[in-house]
PDB file of C-alpha atoms in Angstrom:
ATOM      1  CA  PRO S   1       0.000   0.000   0.000  1.00 66.00           C
ATOM      2  CA  GLY S   2       2.787   2.484   0.767  1.00 81.00           C
ATOM      3  CA  GLN S   3       4.442   1.986  -2.608  1.00 87.00           C
ATOM      4  CA  GLU S   4       1.069   2.162  -4.360  1.00 87.00           C
ATOM      5  CA  ASP S   5       0.273   5.495  -2.684  1.00 90.00           C
ATOM      6  CA  GLU S   6       3.682   6.825  -3.663  1.00 92.00           C
ATOM      7  CA  LEU S   7       3.180   5.698  -7.273  1.00 91.00           C
ATOM      8  CA  ARG S   8      -0.309   7.251  -7.324  1.00 91.00           C
ATOM      9  CA  SER S   9       1.031  10.548  -5.996  1.00 93.00           C
ATOM     10  CA  ARG S  10       3.968  10.607  -8.443  1.00 94.00           C
ATOM     11  CA  LEU S  11       1.669   9.763 -11.357  1.00 93.00           C
ATOM     12  CA  LYS S  12      -0.686  12.638 -10.538  1.00 93.00           C
ATOM     13  CA  GLN S  13       2.237  15.006 -10.141  1.00 93.00           C
ATOM     14  CA  VAL S  14       3.810  14.106 -13.492  1.00 94.00           C
ATOM     15  CA  LEU S  15       0.541  14.164 -15.436  1.00 93.00           C
ATOM     16  CA  GLN S  16      -0.572  17.507 -14.016  1.00 91.00           C
ATOM     17  CA  ARG S  17       2.570  19.328 -15.164  1.00 90.00           C
ATOM     18  CA  ASN S  18       2.341  21.421 -18.284  1.00 87.00           C
ATOM     19  CA  PRO S  19       4.133  20.489 -20.414  1.00 91.00           C
ATOM     20  CA  VAL S  20       4.015  16.824 -19.481  1.00 93.00           C
ATOM     21  CA  ASP S  21       7.293  14.952 -19.295  1.00 94.00           C
ATOM     22  CA  GLN S  22       6.308  12.265 -21.822  1.00 93.00           C
ATOM     23  CA  HIS S  23       9.124   9.890 -20.944  1.00 95.00           C
ATOM     24  CA  ALA S  24       8.458  10.020 -17.186  1.00 94.00           C
ATOM     25  CA  ALA S  25       4.684   9.757 -17.685  1.00 95.00           C
ATOM     26  CA  GLU S  26       4.965   6.751 -19.993  1.00 95.00           C
ATOM     27  CA  ALA S  27       7.345   5.006 -17.605  1.00 94.00           C
ATOM     28  CA  LEU S  28       4.952   5.507 -14.686  1.00 94.00           C
ATOM     29  CA  LEU S  29       1.893   4.500 -16.688  1.00 95.00           C
ATOM     30  CA  GLN S  30       3.533   1.187 -17.598  1.00 94.00           C
ATOM     31  CA  LYS S  31       3.847   0.366 -13.898  1.00 92.00           C
ATOM     32  CA  ILE S  32       0.142   0.568 -13.154  1.00 93.00           C
ATOM     33  CA  ASP S  33      -2.727  -1.815 -13.728  1.00 93.00           C
ATOM     34  CA  ILE S  34      -6.497  -1.534 -13.668  1.00 94.00           C
ATOM     35  CA  THR S  35      -6.520  -1.261  -9.871  1.00 92.00           C
ATOM     36  CA  MET S  36      -5.348   2.329 -10.373  1.00 94.00           C
ATOM     37  CA  ALA S  37      -7.949   3.178 -12.998  1.00 95.00           C
ATOM     38  CA  ASP S  38      -9.749   5.476 -10.547  1.00 94.00           C
ATOM     39  CA  THR S  39      -6.568   7.507 -10.159  1.00 94.00           C
ATOM     40  CA  LEU S  40      -6.280   7.836 -13.934  1.00 95.00           C
ATOM     41  CA  LEU S  41      -9.924   8.885 -14.169  1.00 96.00           C
ATOM     42  CA  GLU S  42      -9.327  11.528 -11.483  1.00 94.00           C
ATOM     43  CA  VAL S  43      -6.385  12.868 -13.483  1.00 94.00           C
ATOM     44  CA  LEU S  44      -8.407  12.790 -16.711  1.00 95.00           C
ATOM     45  CA  ALA S  45     -11.210  14.777 -15.073  1.00 95.00           C
ATOM     46  CA  VAL S  46      -8.904  17.707 -14.305  1.00 93.00           C
ATOM     47  CA  ALA S  47      -6.149  17.404 -16.910  1.00 92.00           C
ATOM     48  CA  GLU S  48      -5.551  20.662 -18.731  1.00 89.00           C
ATOM     49  CA  SER S  49      -2.879  19.304 -21.041  1.00 91.00           C
ATOM     50  CA  ARG S  50      -3.946  17.490 -24.208  1.00 92.00           C
ATOM     51  CA  ASP S  51      -0.770  15.387 -23.936  1.00 93.00           C
ATOM     52  CA  ALA S  52      -1.735  14.271 -20.431  1.00 94.00           C
ATOM     53  CA  ARG S  53      -5.267  13.392 -21.545  1.00 95.00           C
ATOM     54  CA  GLU S  54      -3.963  11.387 -24.510  1.00 95.00           C
ATOM     55  CA  LEU S  55      -1.512   9.448 -22.324  1.00 96.00           C
ATOM     56  CA  VAL S  56      -4.194   8.699 -19.727  1.00 96.00           C
ATOM     57  CA  LEU S  57      -6.757   7.700 -22.366  1.00 96.00           C
ATOM     58  CA  ALA S  58      -4.268   5.365 -24.035  1.00 95.00           C
ATOM     59  CA  ARG S  59      -3.568   3.604 -20.735  1.00 96.00           C
ATOM     60  CA  LEU S  60      -7.259   3.401 -19.864  1.00 96.00           C
ATOM     61  CA  ARG S  61      -7.983   1.886 -23.303  1.00 93.00           C
ATOM     62  CA  SER S  62      -5.475  -0.852 -22.563  1.00 93.00           C
ATOM     63  CA  PHE S  63      -7.590  -2.001 -19.600  1.00 93.00           C
ATOM     64  CA  GLY S  64     -10.438  -2.877 -21.965  1.00 89.00           C
ATOM     65  CA  GLU S  65     -13.910  -4.098 -21.082  1.00 86.00           C
ATOM     66  CA  PRO S  66     -13.419  -4.415 -17.279  1.00 91.00           C
ATOM     67  CA  LEU S  67     -13.149  -0.622 -17.164  1.00 91.00           C
ATOM     68  CA  ARG S  68     -16.690  -0.017 -18.453  1.00 88.00           C
ATOM     69  CA  ALA S  69     -18.441  -0.041 -15.053  1.00 87.00           C
ATOM     70  CA  SER S  70     -16.064   2.618 -13.693  1.00 91.00           C
ATOM     71  CA  LEU S  71     -16.652   4.811 -16.736  1.00 92.00           C
ATOM     72  CA  LEU S  72     -20.420   4.552 -16.405  1.00 89.00           C
ATOM     73  CA  GLU S  73     -20.288   5.427 -12.699  1.00 89.00           C
ATOM     74  CA  ARG S  74     -18.426   8.643 -13.447  1.00 92.00           C
ATOM     75  CA  LEU S  75     -20.759   9.929 -16.166  1.00 89.00           C
ATOM     76  CA  ASP S  76     -23.284  11.400 -13.742  1.00 84.00           C
ATOM     77  CA  GLY S  77     -22.373  14.952 -12.886  1.00 87.00           C
ATOM     78  CA  ALA S  78     -19.267  14.945 -15.083  1.00 91.00           C
ATOM     79  CA  SER S  79     -18.154  18.190 -16.691  1.00 93.00           C
ATOM     80  CA  TRP S  80     -18.883  18.302 -20.410  1.00 92.00           C
ATOM     81  CA  PHE S  81     -15.269  17.684 -21.438  1.00 92.00           C
ATOM     82  CA  PHE S  82     -14.873  14.782 -19.013  1.00 95.00           C
ATOM     83  CA  ALA S  83     -18.220  13.296 -20.128  1.00 93.00           C
ATOM     84  CA  ARG S  84     -17.128  13.602 -23.764  1.00 92.00           C
ATOM     85  CA  ASN S  85     -13.865  11.766 -23.007  1.00 94.00           C
ATOM     86  CA  LEU S  86     -15.701   9.043 -21.083  1.00 94.00           C
ATOM     87  CA  LEU S  87     -18.272   8.557 -23.853  1.00 90.00           C
ATOM     88  CA  ASN S  88     -15.554   8.335 -26.496  1.00 89.00           C
ATOM     89  CA  LEU S  89     -13.710   5.787 -24.395  1.00 92.00           C
ATOM     90  CA  LEU S  90     -16.919   3.789 -23.886  1.00 88.00           C
ATOM     91  CA  ARG S  91     -17.492   3.872 -27.629  1.00 84.00           C
ATOM     92  CA  GLU S  92     -14.066   2.388 -28.251  1.00 84.00           C
ATOM     93  CA  LEU S  93     -14.730  -0.349 -25.700  1.00 82.00           C
ATOM     94  CA  MET S  94     -18.061  -1.186 -27.342  1.00 75.00           C
ATOM     95  CA  ILE S  95     -16.884  -1.383 -30.957  1.00 66.00           C
ATOM     96  CA  GLY S  96     -17.614  -4.805 -32.339  1.00 52.00           C
ATOM     97  CA  GLN S  97     -20.303  -5.640 -29.796  1.00 53.00           C
ATOM     98  CA  LYS S  98     -23.811  -6.315 -31.062  1.00 47.00           C
ATOM     99  CA  GLY S  99     -25.509  -4.898 -27.997  1.00 48.00           C
ATOM    100  CA  THR S 100     -24.963  -3.617 -24.530  1.00 56.00           C
ATOM    101  CA  ASN S 101     -26.838  -3.450 -21.254  1.00 59.00           C
ATOM    102  CA  ASP S 102     -25.770   0.171 -20.888  1.00 67.00           C
ATOM    103  CA  ILE S 103     -27.869   1.740 -23.655  1.00 79.00           C
ATOM    104  CA  SER S 104     -30.275   3.484 -21.286  1.00 77.00           C
ATOM    105  CA  ALA S 105     -27.352   4.963 -19.370  1.00 76.00           C
ATOM    106  CA  MET S 106     -26.067   6.522 -22.612  1.00 81.00           C
ATOM    107  CA  LEU S 107     -29.310   7.693 -24.219  1.00 88.00           C
ATOM    108  CA  ARG S 108     -29.699  10.540 -21.741  1.00 88.00           C
ATOM    109  CA  PHE S 109     -26.564  12.141 -23.154  1.00 92.00           C
ATOM    110  CA  LEU S 110     -28.423  12.835 -26.398  1.00 94.00           C
ATOM    111  CA  ASP S 111     -30.080  15.664 -24.409  1.00 93.00           C
ATOM    112  CA  HIS S 112     -26.902  16.999 -22.790  1.00 93.00           C
ATOM    113  CA  GLU S 113     -26.565  20.781 -22.807  1.00 93.00           C
ATOM    114  CA  ASN S 114     -23.180  20.655 -24.522  1.00 94.00           C
ATOM    115  CA  PRO S 115     -23.165  19.756 -28.235  1.00 95.00           C
ATOM    116  CA  GLN S 116     -19.770  18.058 -27.971  1.00 93.00           C
ATOM    117  CA  VAL S 117     -21.173  15.620 -25.429  1.00 93.00           C
ATOM    118  CA  ARG S 118     -24.260  15.041 -27.601  1.00 94.00           C
ATOM    119  CA  GLY S 119     -21.955  14.398 -30.573  1.00 93.00           C
ATOM    120  CA  ALA S 120     -19.866  11.936 -28.569  1.00 91.00           C
ATOM    121  CA  ALA S 121     -23.023  10.131 -27.430  1.00 92.00           C
ATOM    122  CA  ILE S 122     -24.275   9.916 -31.006  1.00 93.00           C
ATOM    123  CA  GLY S 123     -20.877   8.686 -32.194  1.00 87.00           C
ATOM    124  CA  MET S 124     -21.099   5.865 -29.675  1.00 86.00           C
ATOM    125  CA  LEU S 125     -24.782   4.994 -30.000  1.00 89.00           C
ATOM    126  CA  VAL S 126     -24.868   4.774 -33.804  1.00 87.00           C
ATOM    127  CA  GLU S 127     -22.622   1.742 -33.455  1.00 80.00           C
ATOM    128  CA  LEU S 128     -25.432  -0.151 -31.697  1.00 82.00           C
ATOM    129  CA  ASP S 129     -27.957  -1.875 -33.944  1.00 80.00           C
ATOM    130  CA  ALA S 130     -30.766  -1.577 -31.400  1.00 83.00           C
ATOM    131  CA  VAL S 131     -30.849   2.232 -31.398  1.00 90.00           C
ATOM    132  CA  ARG S 132     -29.013   3.280 -34.574  1.00 90.00           C
ATOM    133  CA  ASP S 133     -32.019   4.477 -36.595  1.00 92.00           C
ATOM    134  CA  ALA S 134     -33.529   6.470 -33.733  1.00 93.00           C
ATOM    135  CA  VAL S 135     -30.170   8.039 -32.889  1.00 94.00           C
ATOM    136  CA  ILE S 136     -29.601   9.076 -36.505  1.00 95.00           C
ATOM    137  CA  ARG S 137     -33.030  10.702 -36.699  1.00 94.00           C
ATOM    138  CA  ARG S 138     -32.518  12.439 -33.368  1.00 95.00           C
ATOM    139  CA  GLY S 139     -29.073  13.691 -34.328  1.00 95.00           C
ATOM    140  CA  LEU S 140     -30.254  15.081 -37.666  1.00 95.00           C
ATOM    141  CA  LEU S 141     -32.763  17.239 -35.804  1.00 96.00           C
ATOM    142  CA  ASP S 142     -30.215  18.589 -33.309  1.00 96.00           C
ATOM    143  CA  ARG S 143     -29.979  22.365 -32.995  1.00 95.00           C
ATOM    144  CA  ASP S 144     -26.200  22.349 -33.337  1.00 96.00           C
ATOM    145  CA  GLU S 145     -24.594  21.927 -36.755  1.00 95.00           C
ATOM    146  CA  ARG S 146     -21.626  20.000 -35.313  1.00 94.00           C
ATOM    147  CA  VAL S 147     -23.951  17.312 -33.983  1.00 95.00           C
ATOM    148  CA  VAL S 148     -25.746  17.079 -37.334  1.00 95.00           C
ATOM    149  CA  GLU S 149     -22.339  16.779 -39.042  1.00 93.00           C
ATOM    150  CA  THR S 150     -21.405  13.908 -36.717  1.00 91.00           C
ATOM    151  CA  VAL S 151     -24.476  12.009 -37.935  1.00 93.00           C
ATOM    152  CA  LEU S 152     -23.871  12.914 -41.565  1.00 92.00           C
ATOM    153  CA  ASP S 153     -20.267  11.790 -41.321  1.00 90.00           C
ATOM    154  CA  PHE S 154     -21.416   8.469 -39.873  1.00 89.00           C
ATOM    155  CA  VAL S 155     -23.943   7.994 -42.647  1.00 86.00           C
ATOM    156  CA  ASP S 156     -21.417   9.088 -45.262  1.00 83.00           C
ATOM    157  CA  HIS S 157     -18.839   6.650 -43.957  1.00 80.00           C
ATOM    158  CA  TYR S 158     -21.094   3.639 -43.641  1.00 73.00           C
ATOM    159  CA  ALA S 159     -23.538   4.205 -46.456  1.00 71.00           C
ATOM    160  CA  ASN S 160     -21.220   6.060 -48.829  1.00 67.00           C
ATOM    161  CA  VAL S 161     -23.983   8.526 -49.625  1.00 51.00           C
ATOM    162  CA  PRO S 162     -22.881  11.595 -51.617  1.00 56.00           C
ATOM    163  CA  ARG S 163     -22.588  14.608 -49.319  1.00 55.00           C
ATOM    164  CA  ALA S 164     -24.686  16.891 -51.552  1.00 55.00           C
ATOM    165  CA  GLY S 165     -28.316  16.531 -50.671  1.00 52.00           C
ATOM    166  CA  ARG S 166     -27.887  13.849 -48.025  1.00 52.00           C
ATOM    167  CA  LEU S 167     -29.473  15.926 -45.238  1.00 60.00           C
ATOM    168  CA  ASP S 168     -32.643  16.428 -47.282  1.00 56.00           C
ATOM    169  CA  SER S 169     -32.910  12.765 -48.192  1.00 51.00           C
ATOM    170  CA  LEU S 170     -32.239  11.566 -44.642  1.00 55.00           C
ATOM    171  CA  THR S 171     -34.674  13.917 -42.928  1.00 56.00           C
ATOM    172  CA  SER S 172     -37.605  13.519 -45.299  1.00 53.00           C
ATOM    173  CA  GLY S 173     -40.514  12.292 -43.243  1.00 50.00           C
ATOM    174  CA  VAL S 174     -38.649  12.639 -39.916  1.00 51.00           C
ATOM    175  CA  ALA S 175     -40.295  15.832 -38.695  1.00 47.00           C
ATOM    176  CA  GLY S 176     -43.941  16.247 -39.220  1.00 41.00           C
TER     177      GLY S 176
END
């Protein structure tokens, strides 16, 4: 426990510096396992440096599926930028899965006040067969152009629909 506390403290210290000492951060991150995921999530929640966030996200990704419950627990009350990072990480963990028990926990983020969080939620939820169509329709009606573009990019990528005129064709019959 003493060594673990020291490692946790050193890790926070290195990752909260700006600029981040990449070499020192990477060396410390290699020493930790999923039992320190909460520490990494704490750092991610307050990290001001993009480099620190990228290093933390990369390490969290390496923990895989067992991390999902911790990510879901932290979504409630998260700042918009932390929620966006968590949703993107959840999306990466869910890629390739046909379904998930966590859909209802994610759907509420389609109504989040911040468009970047809504876009991240859409980016994750369109991967799920069970809600894809509804999420696409909902996203196309969003008040923020960036969210609409997220949906259009998804449709463009997966359906290879020409960009010109795709909004009109996709929204016909949606509102009414």
